[in-house]
Amino acid sequence: MTIREAVRAKARTIIREFHQIFGHAPLFNLHRWLCGLEVIRGTAPIQQGFRDMALEADGRVVLRVNRDRPTTRQRFSIGHEIGHTLFPEYEVSVRCRKATDRDWANPDDLLETLCDVASSEFLFPEPWFHKRVADMTLSAAEIVGLAKDYQASPDATVRRLVEVHPQPLAAVFLTWKLKPTEIRQRANDRNQQSMFADDPIPEPARKLRVDYAIVGSLFSKKFGDHIPKDKSTPCEGPIHQASLSQEPCDGALFLDLGTVARTFVVHAIPIYTPEESVGPDGGVSVVAVLRPDSK
Ligand SMILES: [Zn+2]
């Protein structure tokens, strides 16, 4: 059993125990769970920072939740902090964490990643979420609906969907950016330009490129699990359409993703995009669920 599986198993045990007590189906009331946990006193608002835990004199902790964040973020944060309590000496370890958002592609941030794994189990619990996913018709709009029903962000929902779906699926998270070589070239050009001021060197154009990918186990068996960073997507098709229209879009698209080059059925969903990452013509970041077509 890998450490991830161990965390999942532990989280599922908690879900089963609470379900035996409270009996209802999701959405689960995470606040109610918290108060049932021996170690947690409850939640309190936080003004600065994103999420935190505070240790009380009696050894129990209070979760600090940023009430200014959207409910979806708050719920994920609470799940994440409950995740911390699954680990020994969590009271010590939670106080030296980075406050910034993590890089999902970075395996070094293991404890934080594992707490997110636990949070995902709490927010999209088995067997309810799995059954719902197995019964649904896959489309971008349905995935958005799924996220709404579970009061989770489209990002978190898609990550979980890809893991548990009975078909081979991958999800690529895309933002408008330059290739690393273009960024280096641009830095050189700017240096040169300051020496020879008159002739401006044209700036390379940003494209929707892969930030990171999540690959389901069935997809990984068929095509491997490596989708390289910074691969660009074609300038037309459902991914671009979703980025520019900021609406969920479906369609077939040929994608060349390193070892995988083929046509996929694509379900593209616009996701939260920080100001500095908005692309040309107001294009936003996108998560695209990829399903290999059957041919
Ligand atoms: Zn954490």
Tab-separated table of C-alpha atoms in Angstrom, residues 26-280:
chain	number	residue	atom	x	y	z
A	26	PRO	CA	-23.486	14.075	0.768
A	27	LEU	CA	-23.182	16.974	0.935
A	28	PHE	CA	-21.740	16.259	4.312
A	29	ASN	CA	-21.665	19.086	6.784
A	30	LEU	CA	-17.941	19.355	7.427
A	31	HIS	CA	-18.464	21.692	10.391
A	32	ARG	CA	-20.562	19.070	12.089
A	33	TRP	CA	-17.878	16.469	11.502
A	34	LEU	CA	-15.261	18.733	12.934
A	35	CYS	CA	-17.053	19.093	16.194
A	36	GLY	CA	-17.324	15.313	16.368
A	37	LEU	CA	-13.575	14.882	16.027
A	38	GLU	CA	-11.833	14.573	19.391
A	39	VAL	CA	-8.963	16.790	18.386
A	40	ILE	CA	-10.837	19.665	16.782
A	41	ARG	CA	-12.737	22.364	18.596
A	42	GLY	CA	-14.321	24.009	15.587
A	43	THR	CA	-13.620	26.745	13.074
A	44	ALA	CA	-12.847	30.422	13.498
A	45	PRO	CA	-12.509	33.191	10.948
A	46	ILE	CA	-9.102	34.250	9.723
A	47	GLN	CA	-8.227	37.696	8.436
A	48	GLN	CA	-4.848	37.170	6.854
A	49	GLY	CA	-3.337	34.184	5.137
A	50	PHE	CA	-5.248	31.394	3.609
A	51	ARG	CA	-5.759	28.586	6.091
A	52	ASP	CA	-4.305	27.575	9.355
A	53	MET	CA	-4.692	25.729	12.604
A	54	ALA	CA	-4.262	27.142	16.073
A	55	LEU	CA	-3.409	25.002	19.048
A	56	GLU	CA	-5.489	25.519	22.180
A	57	ALA	CA	-4.244	25.023	25.732
A	58	ASP	CA	-6.093	21.700	26.080
A	59	GLY	CA	-4.354	20.245	23.041
A	60	ARG	CA	-7.303	20.597	20.690
A	61	VAL	CA	-7.036	22.713	17.591
A	62	VAL	CA	-9.165	25.410	16.043
A	63	LEU	CA	-9.188	25.588	12.274
A	64	ARG	CA	-8.754	29.058	10.849
A	65	VAL	CA	-10.852	29.467	7.746
A	66	ASN	CA	-10.781	32.507	5.501
A	67	ARG	CA	-14.451	33.450	5.288
A	68	ASP	CA	-13.716	35.845	2.420
A	69	ARG	CA	-12.820	32.932	0.193
A	70	PRO	CA	-15.514	31.246	-1.874
A	71	THR	CA	-17.386	28.421	-0.107
A	72	THR	CA	-15.709	25.923	-2.420
A	73	ARG	CA	-12.250	27.008	-1.186
A	74	GLN	CA	-13.397	27.030	2.428
A	75	ARG	CA	-14.729	23.507	2.178
A	76	PHE	CA	-11.540	22.255	0.554
A	77	SER	CA	-9.469	24.014	3.252
A	78	ILE	CA	-11.475	22.458	6.052
A	79	GLY	CA	-11.053	19.048	4.449
A	80	HIS	CA	-7.339	19.721	4.085
A	81	GLU	CA	-6.968	20.687	7.745
A	82	ILE	CA	-8.906	17.627	8.879
A	83	GLY	CA	-6.369	15.792	6.706
A	84	HIS	CA	-3.564	17.133	8.898
A	85	THR	CA	-5.097	15.528	11.959
A	86	LEU	CA	-4.649	12.098	10.324
A	87	PHE	CA	-0.907	12.439	10.821
A	88	PRO	CA	0.982	12.016	14.074
A	89	GLU	CA	2.166	15.229	15.725
A	90	TYR	CA	0.032	17.317	13.415
A	91	GLU	CA	-0.027	20.084	16.041
A	92	VAL	CA	3.690	20.617	15.500
A	93	SER	CA	3.861	20.184	11.760
A	94	VAL	CA	0.978	22.448	10.838
A	95	ARG	CA	2.689	25.517	12.169
A	96	CYS	CA	5.641	25.552	9.791
A	97	ARG	CA	3.800	25.280	6.531
A	98	LYS	CA	3.996	27.544	3.543
A	99	ALA	CA	0.971	29.800	3.270
A	100	THR	CA	1.146	29.893	-0.523
A	101	ASP	CA	-0.767	27.670	-2.878
A	102	ARG	CA	1.050	24.499	-3.710
A	103	ASP	CA	2.350	23.310	-6.992
A	104	TRP	CA	0.363	20.138	-7.635
A	105	ALA	CA	3.115	18.909	-9.912
A	106	ASN	CA	5.715	19.154	-7.157
A	107	PRO	CA	6.025	15.864	-5.259
A	108	ASP	CA	8.317	17.469	-2.652
A	109	ASP	CA	5.413	19.054	-0.904
A	110	LEU	CA	4.356	15.620	0.266
A	111	LEU	CA	2.513	16.268	3.525
A	112	GLU	CA	0.531	19.126	2.002
A	113	THR	CA	-0.280	17.008	-1.030
A	114	LEU	CA	-1.406	14.127	1.180
A	115	CYS	CA	-3.707	16.458	3.116
A	116	ASP	CA	-5.221	17.480	-0.210
A	117	VAL	CA	-5.669	13.790	-1.034
A	118	ALA	CA	-7.542	13.407	2.254
A	119	SER	CA	-9.598	16.527	1.553
A	120	SER	CA	-10.586	15.104	-1.806
A	121	GLU	CA	-11.789	11.932	-0.051
A	122	PHE	CA	-13.865	14.008	2.389
A	123	LEU	CA	-15.363	16.273	-0.259
A	124	PHE	CA	-16.096	13.594	-2.836
A	125	PRO	CA	-16.732	10.579	-0.618
A	126	GLU	CA	-16.996	6.998	-1.660
A	127	PRO	CA	-19.410	5.392	-2.493
A	128	TRP	CA	-21.696	8.371	-3.303
A	129	PHE	CA	-19.417	10.330	-5.596
A	130	HIS	CA	-18.226	7.216	-7.414
A	131	LYS	CA	-21.755	6.092	-8.115
A	132	ARG	CA	-22.783	9.527	-9.335
A	133	VAL	CA	-19.757	9.634	-11.663
A	134	ALA	CA	-20.361	6.145	-13.037
A	135	ASP	CA	-23.992	7.070	-13.826
A	136	MET	CA	-23.421	10.491	-15.411
A	137	THR	CA	-23.007	11.354	-19.076
A	138	LEU	CA	-19.658	13.012	-19.512
A	139	SER	CA	-19.855	16.564	-20.797
A	140	ALA	CA	-18.300	19.853	-19.764
A	141	ALA	CA	-21.658	21.190	-18.544
A	142	GLU	CA	-22.331	17.995	-16.536
A	143	ILE	CA	-18.916	18.273	-14.880
A	144	VAL	CA	-19.680	21.883	-13.906
A	145	GLY	CA	-23.003	20.643	-12.482
A	146	LEU	CA	-21.184	17.920	-10.562
A	147	ALA	CA	-18.855	20.547	-9.022
A	148	LYS	CA	-21.866	22.683	-8.016
A	149	ASP	CA	-23.637	19.737	-6.397
A	150	TYR	CA	-20.578	18.913	-4.327
A	151	GLN	CA	-19.836	22.606	-3.607
A	152	ALA	CA	-16.313	22.173	-4.891
A	153	SER	CA	-14.206	24.028	-7.432
A	154	PRO	CA	-14.147	22.668	-10.987
A	155	ASP	CA	-10.398	21.999	-10.529
A	156	ALA	CA	-10.846	19.808	-7.461
A	157	THR	CA	-13.849	18.074	-9.002
A	158	VAL	CA	-11.990	17.246	-12.200
A	159	ARG	CA	-8.977	15.885	-10.301
A	160	ARG	CA	-11.256	13.536	-8.411
A	161	LEU	CA	-13.368	12.657	-11.461
A	162	VAL	CA	-10.312	11.526	-13.413
A	163	GLU	CA	-9.153	9.343	-10.521
A	164	VAL	CA	-12.396	7.494	-10.011
A	165	HIS	CA	-14.014	7.374	-13.472
A	166	PRO	CA	-14.447	3.881	-14.944
A	167	GLN	CA	-13.086	5.054	-18.341
A	168	PRO	CA	-9.500	6.053	-19.163
A	169	LEU	CA	-9.379	9.807	-18.556
A	170	ALA	CA	-6.732	12.462	-18.166
A	171	ALA	CA	-7.091	16.114	-17.226
A	172	VAL	CA	-4.757	18.838	-18.434
A	173	PHE	CA	-4.623	22.221	-16.735
A	174	LEU	CA	-3.766	24.946	-19.212
A	175	THR	CA	-2.777	28.609	-18.887
A	176	TRP	CA	-1.787	31.307	-21.351
A	177	LYS	CA	1.996	31.484	-21.330
A	178	LEU	CA	5.264	31.357	-23.238
A	179	LYS	CA	7.536	28.333	-23.591
A	180	PRO	CA	10.572	28.430	-21.264
A	181	THR	CA	12.837	28.937	-24.337
A	182	GLU	CA	10.696	31.903	-25.402
A	183	ILE	CA	10.954	33.421	-21.928
A	184	ARG	CA	14.773	33.177	-22.083
A	185	GLN	CA	14.801	34.578	-25.609
A	186	ARG	CA	12.581	37.465	-24.565
A	187	ALA	CA	14.929	38.307	-21.688
A	188	ASN	CA	17.862	38.357	-24.154
A	189	ASP	CA	15.907	40.480	-26.623
A	190	ARG	CA	15.032	42.991	-23.922
A	191	ASN	CA	18.687	43.260	-22.943
A	192	GLN	CA	19.657	43.903	-26.549
A	193	GLN	CA	16.869	46.353	-26.987
A	194	SER	CA	18.137	48.493	-24.142
A	195	MET	CA	21.460	48.702	-25.994
A	196	PHE	CA	20.047	49.405	-29.469
A	197	ALA	CA	16.917	51.288	-28.607
A	198	ASP	CA	15.311	52.041	-32.005
A	199	ASP	CA	14.248	48.718	-33.566
A	200	PRO	CA	11.761	46.991	-31.246
A	201	ILE	CA	12.047	43.199	-31.379
A	202	PRO	CA	8.597	41.577	-31.682
A	203	GLU	CA	7.364	39.814	-28.546
A	204	PRO	CA	6.509	36.094	-28.905
A	205	ALA	CA	2.791	35.334	-28.573
A	206	ARG	CA	1.511	33.490	-25.531
A	207	LYS	CA	-0.380	30.248	-26.118
A	208	LEU	CA	-2.570	28.017	-23.973
A	209	ARG	CA	0.029	25.603	-22.591
A	210	VAL	CA	-0.002	22.648	-20.207
A	211	ASP	CA	0.696	23.594	-16.581
A	212	TYR	CA	0.287	20.066	-15.300
A	213	ALA	CA	-1.783	16.979	-15.912
A	214	ILE	CA	-3.602	14.418	-13.779
A	215	VAL	CA	-3.810	10.989	-15.331
A	216	GLY	CA	-6.298	8.294	-14.292
A	217	SER	CA	-4.897	4.795	-13.787
A	218	LEU	CA	-6.660	3.317	-16.848
A	219	PHE	CA	-5.342	6.140	-19.028
A	220	SER	CA	-1.889	5.637	-17.600
A	221	LYS	CA	-1.953	1.892	-18.395
A	222	LYS	CA	-2.758	2.623	-22.031
A	223	PHE	CA	-0.709	5.723	-22.753
A	224	GLY	CA	1.720	6.165	-19.870
A	225	ASP	CA	1.345	8.833	-17.236
A	226	HIS	CA	3.597	11.546	-18.583
A	227	ILE	CA	2.038	14.545	-20.278
A	228	PRO	CA	4.838	17.079	-20.717
A	229	LYS	CA	4.550	20.594	-19.330
A	230	ASP	CA	4.350	23.571	-21.667
A	231	LYS	CA	2.914	21.656	-24.639
A	232	SER	CA	0.662	24.035	-26.534
A	233	THR	CA	-2.865	23.403	-27.788
A	234	PRO	CA	-4.218	24.236	-31.263
A	235	CYS	CA	-5.705	27.728	-31.756
A	236	GLU	CA	-9.154	26.357	-32.414
A	237	GLY	CA	-11.427	23.712	-30.956
A	238	PRO	CA	-13.151	23.233	-27.605
A	239	ILE	CA	-10.209	24.251	-25.384
A	240	HIS	CA	-9.794	27.649	-27.039
A	241	GLN	CA	-13.496	28.118	-27.251
A	242	ALA	CA	-13.873	27.489	-23.504
A	243	SER	CA	-11.015	29.891	-22.754
A	244	LEU	CA	-12.393	32.755	-24.844
A	245	SER	CA	-16.126	32.277	-24.241
A	246	GLN	CA	-15.585	31.369	-20.548
A	247	GLU	CA	-18.242	28.698	-21.029
A	248	PRO	CA	-17.886	24.905	-20.794
A	249	CYS	CA	-17.286	23.373	-24.263
A	250	ASP	CA	-17.138	19.874	-25.712
A	251	GLY	CA	-15.657	18.604	-28.947
A	252	ALA	CA	-13.144	16.356	-30.663
A	253	LEU	CA	-9.575	17.590	-30.871
A	254	PHE	CA	-6.257	16.206	-32.083
A	255	LEU	CA	-3.608	16.776	-29.420
A	256	ASP	CA	0.080	16.038	-29.581
A	257	LEU	CA	1.099	15.443	-25.971
A	258	GLY	CA	4.573	13.954	-26.045
A	259	THR	CA	4.207	10.172	-26.192
A	260	VAL	CA	0.460	10.527	-26.816
A	261	ALA	CA	-0.642	12.020	-30.116
A	262	ARG	CA	-4.214	11.294	-31.035
A	263	THR	CA	-7.752	12.580	-31.246
A	264	PHE	CA	-9.539	12.986	-27.954
A	265	VAL	CA	-13.075	13.740	-26.963
A	266	VAL	CA	-12.468	16.909	-24.936
A	267	HIS	CA	-14.578	18.423	-22.156
A	268	ALA	CA	-13.115	21.885	-21.546
A	269	ILE	CA	-14.038	23.979	-18.509
A	270	PRO	CA	-12.897	27.536	-17.736
A	271	ILE	CA	-11.306	27.805	-14.300
A	272	TYR	CA	-10.303	30.567	-11.903
A	273	THR	CA	-7.594	32.686	-13.514
A	274	PRO	CA	-5.450	35.248	-11.674
A	275	GLU	CA	-5.325	38.663	-13.360
A	276	GLU	CA	-1.746	38.236	-14.600
A	277	SER	CA	-2.565	34.947	-16.337
A	278	VAL	CA	-5.443	36.243	-18.458
A	279	GLY	CA	-4.541	35.668	-22.104
A	280	PRO	CA	-5.042	37.696	-25.275
